[in-house]
Amino acid sequence: MKVLIEWTYRSPKGTETVFKSEEMPAAQALLIANDLEKTGRAKQLVFIDQFDSSWTVKELKGYLKGIEMEPHNIIVYFDGGFNWESKAAGLGCVIYYDQNGKSYRLRKNAAVDGLTSNNEAEYAALHLCLQELEFLGIQRLPVQIIGDSRVVINHLSEEWPVIEQDLYSWADKIEAKMKSLGLQPQYELVSRKANGEADRLAAQALAGIEIIATSEMV
């Protein structure tokens, strides 16, 4: 989770003003807040997360301690590919997360039938990612979701309305899964090049190459 620090600075003569930091990882913010408190000039110090919720130092320390043993700092990349001739779809999923002081990367792909377009394949790829988050036991956490599908990202971030019935069904299914897991998604649209890892997994699935692997990041 990323937060910004907000605090009131009081000068030796009693003049006060409010400062806000840039967003940073919660653990880093706690270290900086500790240094600020040592000056004796920082008053009413709070942390504000991406959803405008406020946290005290004690609350943020408790939160970090509580999630240390569980997967957290979740970043999801998804991509779907569709072969118009064979009507086959390939799904790619990459999940980065931290757990027990270490960082991990999960990669998975899948080949599926029964879809009718590339947009459906993109939605199906994101749904695959949510299934993997559920298998990891991830609940009630912020999740950064990154993809190169303008349709999926703009639909789910409510930038565009969902008109097509088949895509509406996928959007509804994904939002229901998000709600059941208590996830707090943040969507980011990137270029296909920036989504290369998930794109390769989708292409490999279409080529009949199945991949599922979790590795520690060093």
JSON list of C-alpha atoms in Angstrom, two decimals:
[
{"chain": "A", "resi": 1, "resn": "MET", "atom": "CA", "xyz": [0.00, 0.00, 0.00]},
{"chain": "A", "resi": 2, "resn": "LYS", "atom": "CA", "xyz": [1.16, 3.51, -0.81]},
{"chain": "A", "resi": 3, "resn": "VAL", "atom": "CA", "xyz": [0.43, 6.51, 1.38]},
{"chain": "A", "resi": 4, "resn": "LEU", "atom": "CA", "xyz": [1.32, 10.16, 1.65]},
{"chain": "A", "resi": 5, "resn": "ILE", "atom": "CA", "xyz": [2.21, 11.88, 4.91]},
{"chain": "A", "resi": 6, "resn": "GLU", "atom": "CA", "xyz": [0.33, 14.96, 6.07]},
{"chain": "A", "resi": 7, "resn": "TRP", "atom": "CA", "xyz": [1.57, 16.91, 9.05]},
{"chain": "A", "resi": 8, "resn": "THR", "atom": "CA", "xyz": [1.37, 20.31, 10.67]},
{"chain": "A", "resi": 9, "resn": "TYR", "atom": "CA", "xyz": [4.69, 22.08, 11.16]},
{"chain": "A", "resi": 10, "resn": "ARG", "atom": "CA", "xyz": [5.01, 24.51, 14.04]},
{"chain": "A", "resi": 11, "resn": "SER", "atom": "CA", "xyz": [7.93, 26.95, 14.13]},
{"chain": "A", "resi": 12, "resn": "PRO", "atom": "CA", "xyz": [9.69, 27.93, 17.40]},
{"chain": "A", "resi": 13, "resn": "LYS", "atom": "CA", "xyz": [7.64, 31.15, 17.37]},
{"chain": "A", "resi": 14, "resn": "GLY", "atom": "CA", "xyz": [4.37, 29.29, 16.99]},
{"chain": "A", "resi": 15, "resn": "THR", "atom": "CA", "xyz": [3.70, 29.78, 13.27]},
{"chain": "A", "resi": 16, "resn": "GLU", "atom": "CA", "xyz": [1.97, 26.74, 11.77]},
{"chain": "A", "resi": 17, "resn": "THR", "atom": "CA", "xyz": [1.54, 25.39, 8.25]},
{"chain": "A", "resi": 18, "resn": "VAL", "atom": "CA", "xyz": [0.50, 22.05, 6.74]},
{"chain": "A", "resi": 19, "resn": "PHE", "atom": "CA", "xyz": [2.77, 19.93, 4.55]},
{"chain": "A", "resi": 20, "resn": "LYS", "atom": "CA", "xyz": [2.01, 16.90, 2.37]},
{"chain": "A", "resi": 21, "resn": "SER", "atom": "CA", "xyz": [4.55, 14.45, 0.99]},
{"chain": "A", "resi": 22, "resn": "GLU", "atom": "CA", "xyz": [4.48, 12.52, -2.26]},
{"chain": "A", "resi": 23, "resn": "GLU", "atom": "CA", "xyz": [3.05, 8.99, -2.27]},
{"chain": "A", "resi": 24, "resn": "MET", "atom": "CA", "xyz": [5.43, 6.29, -1.09]},
{"chain": "A", "resi": 25, "resn": "PRO", "atom": "CA", "xyz": [5.32, 2.72, 0.26]},
{"chain": "A", "resi": 26, "resn": "ALA", "atom": "CA", "xyz": [3.79, 2.58, 3.75]},
{"chain": "A", "resi": 27, "resn": "ALA", "atom": "CA", "xyz": [6.94, 1.15, 5.37]},
{"chain": "A", "resi": 28, "resn": "GLN", "atom": "CA", "xyz": [9.03, 4.01, 3.97]},
{"chain": "A", "resi": 29, "resn": "ALA", "atom": "CA", "xyz": [6.46, 6.54, 5.13]},
{"chain": "A", "resi": 30, "resn": "LEU", "atom": "CA", "xyz": [6.70, 5.21, 8.69]},
{"chain": "A", "resi": 31, "resn": "LEU", "atom": "CA", "xyz": [10.48, 5.68, 8.69]},
{"chain": "A", "resi": 32, "resn": "ILE", "atom": "CA", "xyz": [10.17, 9.27, 7.49]},
{"chain": "A", "resi": 33, "resn": "ALA", "atom": "CA", "xyz": [7.37, 9.98, 9.96]},
{"chain": "A", "resi": 34, "resn": "ASN", "atom": "CA", "xyz": [9.57, 8.72, 12.77]},
{"chain": "A", "resi": 35, "resn": "ASP", "atom": "CA", "xyz": [12.29, 11.20, 11.76]},
{"chain": "A", "resi": 36, "resn": "LEU", "atom": "CA", "xyz": [9.74, 14.01, 11.54]},
{"chain": "A", "resi": 37, "resn": "GLU", "atom": "CA", "xyz": [8.47, 13.28, 15.04]},
{"chain": "A", "resi": 38, "resn": "LYS", "atom": "CA", "xyz": [12.03, 13.39, 16.41]},
{"chain": "A", "resi": 39, "resn": "THR", "atom": "CA", "xyz": [12.30, 17.05, 15.40]},
{"chain": "A", "resi": 40, "resn": "GLY", "atom": "CA", "xyz": [9.51, 17.90, 17.85]},
{"chain": "A", "resi": 41, "resn": "ARG", "atom": "CA", "xyz": [8.02, 20.29, 15.27]},
{"chain": "A", "resi": 42, "resn": "ALA", "atom": "CA", "xyz": [5.65, 17.90, 13.48]},
{"chain": "A", "resi": 43, "resn": "LYS", "atom": "CA", "xyz": [2.12, 17.92, 14.88]},
{"chain": "A", "resi": 44, "resn": "GLN", "atom": "CA", "xyz": [-1.07, 16.08, 13.90]},
{"chain": "A", "resi": 45, "resn": "LEU", "atom": "CA", "xyz": [0.78, 13.61, 11.67]},
{"chain": "A", "resi": 46, "resn": "VAL", "atom": "CA", "xyz": [-1.42, 11.27, 9.64]},
{"chain": "A", "resi": 47, "resn": "PHE", "atom": "CA", "xyz": [-1.05, 8.99, 6.63]},
{"chain": "A", "resi": 48, "resn": "ILE", "atom": "CA", "xyz": [-3.52, 9.10, 3.73]},
{"chain": "A", "resi": 49, "resn": "ASP", "atom": "CA", "xyz": [-3.89, 6.11, 1.40]},
{"chain": "A", "resi": 50, "resn": "GLN", "atom": "CA", "xyz": [-5.01, 5.96, -2.25]},
{"chain": "A", "resi": 51, "resn": "PHE", "atom": "CA", "xyz": [-8.65, 5.85, -1.15]},
{"chain": "A", "resi": 52, "resn": "ASP", "atom": "CA", "xyz": [-8.40, 8.99, 1.01]},
{"chain": "A", "resi": 53, "resn": "SER", "atom": "CA", "xyz": [-8.58, 6.99, 4.24]},
{"chain": "A", "resi": 54, "resn": "SER", "atom": "CA", "xyz": [-6.53, 8.39, 7.13]},
{"chain": "A", "resi": 55, "resn": "TRP", "atom": "CA", "xyz": [-4.23, 6.30, 9.31]},
{"chain": "A", "resi": 56, "resn": "THR", "atom": "CA", "xyz": [-2.40, 7.13, 12.54]},
{"chain": "A", "resi": 57, "resn": "VAL", "atom": "CA", "xyz": [1.14, 5.91, 13.16]},
{"chain": "A", "resi": 58, "resn": "LYS", "atom": "CA", "xyz": [-0.21, 3.19, 15.46]},
{"chain": "A", "resi": 59, "resn": "GLU", "atom": "CA", "xyz": [-2.82, 2.07, 12.93]},
{"chain": "A", "resi": 60, "resn": "LEU", "atom": "CA", "xyz": [-0.34, 1.90, 10.05]},
{"chain": "A", "resi": 61, "resn": "LYS", "atom": "CA", "xyz": [2.18, -0.06, 12.14]},
{"chain": "A", "resi": 62, "resn": "GLY", "atom": "CA", "xyz": [-0.59, -2.50, 13.06]},
{"chain": "A", "resi": 63, "resn": "TYR", "atom": "CA", "xyz": [-1.63, -2.86, 9.44]},
{"chain": "A", "resi": 64, "resn": "LEU", "atom": "CA", "xyz": [1.92, -3.60, 8.24]},
{"chain": "A", "resi": 65, "resn": "LYS", "atom": "CA", "xyz": [2.50, -6.10, 11.03]},
{"chain": "A", "resi": 66, "resn": "GLY", "atom": "CA", "xyz": [-0.79, -7.82, 10.23]},
{"chain": "A", "resi": 67, "resn": "ILE", "atom": "CA", "xyz": [-0.02, -8.33, 6.52]},
{"chain": "A", "resi": 68, "resn": "GLU", "atom": "CA", "xyz": [3.68, -9.21, 6.87]},
{"chain": "A", "resi": 69, "resn": "MET", "atom": "CA", "xyz": [3.01, -12.96, 6.71]},
{"chain": "A", "resi": 70, "resn": "GLU", "atom": "CA", "xyz": [0.41, -12.62, 3.94]},
{"chain": "A", "resi": 71, "resn": "PRO", "atom": "CA", "xyz": [0.86, -11.63, 0.27]},
{"chain": "A", "resi": 72, "resn": "HIS", "atom": "CA", "xyz": [0.67, -7.84, -0.12]},
{"chain": "A", "resi": 73, "resn": "ASN", "atom": "CA", "xyz": [1.84, -4.99, -2.40]},
{"chain": "A", "resi": 74, "resn": "ILE", "atom": "CA", "xyz": [-0.04, -6.70, -5.24]},
{"chain": "A", "resi": 75, "resn": "ILE", "atom": "CA", "xyz": [0.59, -5.73, -8.87]},
{"chain": "A", "resi": 76, "resn": "VAL", "atom": "CA", "xyz": [-1.31, -7.61, -11.60]},
{"chain": "A", "resi": 77, "resn": "TYR", "atom": "CA", "xyz": [-0.57, -7.64, -15.34]},
{"chain": "A", "resi": 78, "resn": "PHE", "atom": "CA", "xyz": [-3.07, -9.29, -17.71]},
{"chain": "A", "resi": 79, "resn": "ASP", "atom": "CA", "xyz": [-3.37, -9.85, -21.44]},
{"chain": "A", "resi": 80, "resn": "GLY", "atom": "CA", "xyz": [-5.56, -11.86, -23.78]},
{"chain": "A", "resi": 81, "resn": "GLY", "atom": "CA", "xyz": [-5.05, -12.96, -27.36]},
{"chain": "A", "resi": 82, "resn": "PHE", "atom": "CA", "xyz": [-7.60, -14.29, -29.83]},
{"chain": "A", "resi": 83, "resn": "ASN", "atom": "CA", "xyz": [-7.11, -16.28, -33.04]},
{"chain": "A", "resi": 84, "resn": "TRP", "atom": "CA", "xyz": [-9.94, -15.43, -35.44]},
{"chain": "A", "resi": 85, "resn": "GLU", "atom": "CA", "xyz": [-9.34, -18.52, -37.60]},
{"chain": "A", "resi": 86, "resn": "SER", "atom": "CA", "xyz": [-9.31, -21.15, -34.85]},
{"chain": "A", "resi": 87, "resn": "LYS", "atom": "CA", "xyz": [-11.54, -19.16, -32.44]},
{"chain": "A", "resi": 88, "resn": "ALA", "atom": "CA", "xyz": [-9.07, -20.07, -29.67]},
{"chain": "A", "resi": 89, "resn": "ALA", "atom": "CA", "xyz": [-8.02, -17.63, -26.97]},
{"chain": "A", "resi": 90, "resn": "GLY", "atom": "CA", "xyz": [-4.81, -17.38, -24.97]},
{"chain": "A", "resi": 91, "resn": "LEU", "atom": "CA", "xyz": [-4.73, -15.78, -21.53]},
{"chain": "A", "resi": 92, "resn": "GLY", "atom": "CA", "xyz": [-1.68, -14.34, -19.78]},
{"chain": "A", "resi": 93, "resn": "CYS", "atom": "CA", "xyz": [-1.37, -13.47, -16.10]},
{"chain": "A", "resi": 94, "resn": "VAL", "atom": "CA", "xyz": [1.56, -12.05, -14.11]},
{"chain": "A", "resi": 95, "resn": "ILE", "atom": "CA", "xyz": [1.27, -11.23, -10.41]},
{"chain": "A", "resi": 96, "resn": "TYR", "atom": "CA", "xyz": [3.96, -9.53, -8.33]},
{"chain": "A", "resi": 97, "resn": "TYR", "atom": "CA", "xyz": [3.64, -9.58, -4.54]},
{"chain": "A", "resi": 98, "resn": "ASP", "atom": "CA", "xyz": [5.60, -9.37, -1.29]},
{"chain": "A", "resi": 99, "resn": "GLN", "atom": "CA", "xyz": [5.45, -11.87, 1.55]},
{"chain": "A", "resi": 100, "resn": "ASN", "atom": "CA", "xyz": [7.59, -12.51, 4.63]},
{"chain": "A", "resi": 101, "resn": "GLY", "atom": "CA", "xyz": [10.06, -9.83, 3.60]},
{"chain": "A", "resi": 102, "resn": "LYS", "atom": "CA", "xyz": [10.59, -11.31, 0.11]},
{"chain": "A", "resi": 103, "resn": "SER", "atom": "CA", "xyz": [9.26, -10.45, -3.34]},
{"chain": "A", "resi": 104, "resn": "TYR", "atom": "CA", "xyz": [7.71, -12.98, -5.72]},
{"chain": "A", "resi": 105, "resn": "ARG", "atom": "CA", "xyz": [6.46, -13.22, -9.29]},
{"chain": "A", "resi": 106, "resn": "LEU", "atom": "CA", "xyz": [3.70, -15.61, -10.33]},
{"chain": "A", "resi": 107, "resn": "ARG", "atom": "CA", "xyz": [3.25, -16.37, -14.03]},
{"chain": "A", "resi": 108, "resn": "LYS", "atom": "CA", "xyz": [0.37, -18.35, -15.48]},
{"chain": "A", "resi": 109, "resn": "ASN", "atom": "CA", "xyz": [-1.32, -18.77, -18.84]},
{"chain": "A", "resi": 110, "resn": "ALA", "atom": "CA", "xyz": [-4.26, -20.73, -20.19]},
{"chain": "A", "resi": 111, "resn": "ALA", "atom": "CA", "xyz": [-5.79, -21.65, -23.55]},
{"chain": "A", "resi": 112, "resn": "VAL", "atom": "CA", "xyz": [-9.58, -21.48, -23.70]},
{"chain": "A", "resi": 113, "resn": "ASP", "atom": "CA", "xyz": [-12.35, -21.99, -26.24]},
{"chain": "A", "resi": 114, "resn": "GLY", "atom": "CA", "xyz": [-15.81, -20.51, -26.47]},
{"chain": "A", "resi": 115, "resn": "LEU", "atom": "CA", "xyz": [-14.88, -16.83, -26.67]},
{"chain": "A", "resi": 116, "resn": "THR", "atom": "CA", "xyz": [-15.79, -14.65, -29.64]},
{"chain": "A", "resi": 117, "resn": "SER", "atom": "CA", "xyz": [-13.39, -11.70, -29.65]},
{"chain": "A", "resi": 118, "resn": "ASN", "atom": "CA", "xyz": [-10.11, -10.29, -28.44]},
{"chain": "A", "resi": 119, "resn": "ASN", "atom": "CA", "xyz": [-11.96, -8.08, -25.96]},
{"chain": "A", "resi": 120, "resn": "GLU", "atom": "CA", "xyz": [-13.53, -11.16, -24.38]},
{"chain": "A", "resi": 121, "resn": "ALA", "atom": "CA", "xyz": [-10.08, -12.74, -24.17]},
{"chain": "A", "resi": 122, "resn": "GLU", "atom": "CA", "xyz": [-8.80, -9.67, -22.34]},
{"chain": "A", "resi": 123, "resn": "TYR", "atom": "CA", "xyz": [-11.62, -9.89, -19.82]},
{"chain": "A", "resi": 124, "resn": "ALA", "atom": "CA", "xyz": [-11.05, -13.63, -19.39]},
{"chain": "A", "resi": 125, "resn": "ALA", "atom": "CA", "xyz": [-7.34, -12.99, -18.74]},
{"chain": "A", "resi": 126, "resn": "LEU", "atom": "CA", "xyz": [-8.17, -10.56, -15.94]},
{"chain": "A", "resi": 127, "resn": "HIS", "atom": "CA", "xyz": [-10.64, -13.06, -14.49]},
{"chain": "A", "resi": 128, "resn": "LEU", "atom": "CA", "xyz": [-7.84, -15.67, -14.51]},
{"chain": "A", "resi": 129, "resn": "CYS", "atom": "CA", "xyz": [-5.71, -13.24, -12.50]},
{"chain": "A", "resi": 130, "resn": "LEU", "atom": "CA", "xyz": [-8.48, -12.79, -9.93]},
{"chain": "A", "resi": 131, "resn": "GLN", "atom": "CA", "xyz": [-8.74, -16.56, -9.55]},
{"chain": "A", "resi": 132, "resn": "GLU", "atom": "CA", "xyz": [-5.01, -16.69, -8.84]},
{"chain": "A", "resi": 133, "resn": "LEU", "atom": "CA", "xyz": [-5.34, -13.91, -6.26]},
{"chain": "A", "resi": 134, "resn": "GLU", "atom": "CA", "xyz": [-8.05, -15.96, -4.58]},
{"chain": "A", "resi": 135, "resn": "PHE", "atom": "CA", "xyz": [-5.80, -19.04, -4.55]},
{"chain": "A", "resi": 136, "resn": "LEU", "atom": "CA", "xyz": [-3.08, -16.93, -2.90]},
{"chain": "A", "resi": 137, "resn": "GLY", "atom": "CA", "xyz": [-5.56, -15.97, -0.19]},
{"chain": "A", "resi": 138, "resn": "ILE", "atom": "CA", "xyz": [-5.45, -12.27, -1.05]},
{"chain": "A", "resi": 139, "resn": "GLN", "atom": "CA", "xyz": [-8.39, -10.38, 0.44]},
{"chain": "A", "resi": 140, "resn": "ARG", "atom": "CA", "xyz": [-9.27, -6.85, 1.53]},
{"chain": "A", "resi": 141, "resn": "LEU", "atom": "CA", "xyz": [-6.18, -5.27, -0.03]},
{"chain": "A", "resi": 142, "resn": "PRO", "atom": "CA", "xyz": [-5.44, -2.60, -2.64]},
{"chain": "A", "resi": 143, "resn": "VAL", "atom": "CA", "xyz": [-4.50, -4.19, -5.97]},
{"chain": "A", "resi": 144, "resn": "GLN", "atom": "CA", "xyz": [-2.85, -2.42, -8.90]},
{"chain": "A", "resi": 145, "resn": "ILE", "atom": "CA", "xyz": [-4.22, -3.86, -12.16]},
{"chain": "A", "resi": 146, "resn": "ILE", "atom": "CA", "xyz": [-2.27, -3.12, -15.33]},
{"chain": "A", "resi": 147, "resn": "GLY", "atom": "CA", "xyz": [-3.15, -3.98, -18.92]},
{"chain": "A", "resi": 148, "resn": "ASP", "atom": "CA", "xyz": [-2.99, -2.73, -22.49]},
{"chain": "A", "resi": 149, "resn": "SER", "atom": "CA", "xyz": [-6.70, -3.25, -23.23]},
{"chain": "A", "resi": 150, "resn": "ARG", "atom": "CA", "xyz": [-8.27, 0.18, -23.51]},
{"chain": "A", "resi": 151, "resn": "VAL", "atom": "CA", "xyz": [-11.71, -1.45, -23.52]},
{"chain": "A", "resi": 152, "resn": "VAL", "atom": "CA", "xyz": [-11.27, -3.42, -20.28]},
{"chain": "A", "resi": 153, "resn": "ILE", "atom": "CA", "xyz": [-9.44, -0.69, -18.36]},
{"chain": "A", "resi": 154, "resn": "ASN", "atom": "CA", "xyz": [-11.87, 2.06, -19.40]},
{"chain": "A", "resi": 155, "resn": "HIS", "atom": "CA", "xyz": [-14.91, -0.12, -18.75]},
{"chain": "A", "resi": 156, "resn": "LEU", "atom": "CA", "xyz": [-13.85, -1.16, -15.24]},
{"chain": "A", "resi": 157, "resn": "SER", "atom": "CA", "xyz": [-12.62, 2.30, -14.28]},
{"chain": "A", "resi": 158, "resn": "GLU", "atom": "CA", "xyz": [-16.00, 3.61, -15.52]},
{"chain": "A", "resi": 159, "resn": "GLU", "atom": "CA", "xyz": [-14.45, 5.88, -18.14]},
{"chain": "A", "resi": 160, "resn": "TRP", "atom": "CA", "xyz": [-16.55, 4.17, -20.81]},
{"chain": "A", "resi": 161, "resn": "PRO", "atom": "CA", "xyz": [-20.02, 2.57, -20.55]},
{"chain": "A", "resi": 162, "resn": "VAL", "atom": "CA", "xyz": [-20.30, -1.16, -21.27]},
{"chain": "A", "resi": 163, "resn": "ILE", "atom": "CA", "xyz": [-22.71, -1.59, -24.17]},
{"chain": "A", "resi": 164, "resn": "GLU", "atom": "CA", "xyz": [-22.02, -5.07, -25.60]},
{"chain": "A", "resi": 165, "resn": "GLN", "atom": "CA", "xyz": [-23.96, -7.75, -23.68]},
{"chain": "A", "resi": 166, "resn": "ASP", "atom": "CA", "xyz": [-21.14, -10.31, -23.71]},
{"chain": "A", "resi": 167, "resn": "LEU", "atom": "CA", "xyz": [-18.65, -7.77, -22.35]},
{"chain": "A", "resi": 168, "resn": "TYR", "atom": "CA", "xyz": [-21.20, -6.54, -19.79]},
{"chain": "A", "resi": 169, "resn": "SER", "atom": "CA", "xyz": [-21.43, -10.10, -18.47]},
{"chain": "A", "resi": 170, "resn": "TRP", "atom": "CA", "xyz": [-17.65, -10.28, -18.09]},
{"chain": "A", "resi": 171, "resn": "ALA", "atom": "CA", "xyz": [-17.46, -6.88, -16.39]},
{"chain": "A", "resi": 172, "resn": "ASP", "atom": "CA", "xyz": [-20.21, -7.91, -13.99]},
{"chain": "A", "resi": 173, "resn": "LYS", "atom": "CA", "xyz": [-18.44, -11.19, -13.21]},
{"chain": "A", "resi": 174, "resn": "ILE", "atom": "CA", "xyz": [-15.15, -9.44, -12.51]},
{"chain": "A", "resi": 175, "resn": "GLU", "atom": "CA", "xyz": [-16.70, -6.77, -10.33]},
{"chain": "A", "resi": 176, "resn": "ALA", "atom": "CA", "xyz": [-18.53, -9.46, -8.35]},
{"chain": "A", "resi": 177, "resn": "LYS", "atom": "CA", "xyz": [-15.27, -11.33, -7.77]},
{"chain": "A", "resi": 178, "resn": "MET", "atom": "CA", "xyz": [-13.55, -8.11, -6.69]},
{"chain": "A", "resi": 179, "resn": "LYS", "atom": "CA", "xyz": [-16.35, -7.47, -4.22]},
{"chain": "A", "resi": 180, "resn": "SER", "atom": "CA", "xyz": [-16.31, -11.01, -2.82]},
{"chain": "A", "resi": 181, "resn": "LEU", "atom": "CA", "xyz": [-12.56, -10.75, -2.17]},
{"chain": "A", "resi": 182, "resn": "GLY", "atom": "CA", "xyz": [-12.84, -7.23, -0.80]},
{"chain": "A", "resi": 183, "resn": "LEU", "atom": "CA", "xyz": [-10.21, -5.97, -3.24]},
{"chain": "A", "resi": 184, "resn": "GLN", "atom": "CA", "xyz": [-9.64, -2.28, -3.90]},
{"chain": "A", "resi": 185, "resn": "PRO", "atom": "CA", "xyz": [-8.56, -2.10, -7.57]},
{"chain": "A", "resi": 186, "resn": "GLN", "atom": "CA", "xyz": [-6.58, 0.68, -9.19]},
{"chain": "A", "resi": 187, "resn": "TYR", "atom": "CA", "xyz": [-6.53, 0.38, -12.98]},
{"chain": "A", "resi": 188, "resn": "GLU", "atom": "CA", "xyz": [-3.67, 1.50, -15.20]},
{"chain": "A", "resi": 189, "resn": "LEU", "atom": "CA", "xyz": [-3.61, 1.46, -19.00]},
{"chain": "A", "resi": 190, "resn": "VAL", "atom": "CA", "xyz": [-0.15, 0.86, -20.51]},
{"chain": "A", "resi": 191, "resn": "SER", "atom": "CA", "xyz": [1.29, 0.23, -23.95]},
{"chain": "A", "resi": 192, "resn": "ARG", "atom": "CA", "xyz": [1.54, -3.32, -25.32]},
{"chain": "A", "resi": 193, "resn": "LYS", "atom": "CA", "xyz": [5.32, -3.10, -24.97]},
{"chain": "A", "resi": 194, "resn": "ALA", "atom": "CA", "xyz": [5.01, -2.27, -21.26]},
{"chain": "A", "resi": 195, "resn": "ASN", "atom": "CA", "xyz": [2.74, -5.30, -20.92]},
{"chain": "A", "resi": 196, "resn": "GLY", "atom": "CA", "xyz": [5.14, -7.60, -22.73]},
{"chain": "A", "resi": 197, "resn": "GLU", "atom": "CA", "xyz": [5.38, -10.34, -20.11]},
{"chain": "A", "resi": 198, "resn": "ALA", "atom": "CA", "xyz": [1.63, -11.00, -20.00]},
{"chain": "A", "resi": 199, "resn": "ASP", "atom": "CA", "xyz": [1.46, -10.66, -23.79]},
{"chain": "A", "resi": 200, "resn": "ARG", "atom": "CA", "xyz": [4.10, -13.39, -24.24]},
{"chain": "A", "resi": 201, "resn": "LEU", "atom": "CA", "xyz": [2.24, -15.70, -21.89]},
{"chain": "A", "resi": 202, "resn": "ALA", "atom": "CA", "xyz": [-0.98, -15.24, -23.88]},
{"chain": "A", "resi": 203, "resn": "ALA", "atom": "CA", "xyz": [0.87, -15.96, -27.14]},
{"chain": "A", "resi": 204, "resn": "GLN", "atom": "CA", "xyz": [2.49, -19.06, -25.64]},
{"chain": "A", "resi": 205, "resn": "ALA", "atom": "CA", "xyz": [-0.92, -20.32, -24.54]},
{"chain": "A", "resi": 206, "resn": "LEU", "atom": "CA", "xyz": [-2.18, -19.97, -28.13]},
{"chain": "A", "resi": 207, "resn": "ALA", "atom": "CA", "xyz": [0.88, -21.95, -29.26]},
{"chain": "A", "resi": 208, "resn": "GLY", "atom": "CA", "xyz": [0.03, -24.77, -26.85]},
{"chain": "A", "resi": 209, "resn": "ILE", "atom": "CA", "xyz": [2.75, -23.95, -24.32]},
{"chain": "A", "resi": 210, "resn": "GLU", "atom": "CA", "xyz": [1.39, -24.10, -20.78]},
{"chain": "A", "resi": 211, "resn": "ILE", "atom": "CA", "xyz": [3.20, -22.11, -18.09]},
{"chain": "A", "resi": 212, "resn": "ILE", "atom": "CA", "xyz": [2.61, -21.86, -14.36]},
{"chain": "A", "resi": 213, "resn": "ALA", "atom": "CA", "xyz": [5.50, -20.81, -12.14]},
{"chain": "A", "resi": 214, "resn": "THR", "atom": "CA", "xyz": [6.23, -18.79, -9.02]},
{"chain": "A", "resi": 215, "resn": "SER", "atom": "CA", "xyz": [9.73, -17.46, -8.48]},
{"chain": "A", "resi": 216, "resn": "GLU", "atom": "CA", "xyz": [11.44, -15.28, -5.90]},
{"chain": "A", "resi": 217, "resn": "MET", "atom": "CA", "xyz": [12.65, -11.93, -7.19]},
{"chain": "A", "resi": 218, "resn": "VAL", "atom": "CA", "xyz": [16.30, -11.23, -6.40]}
]
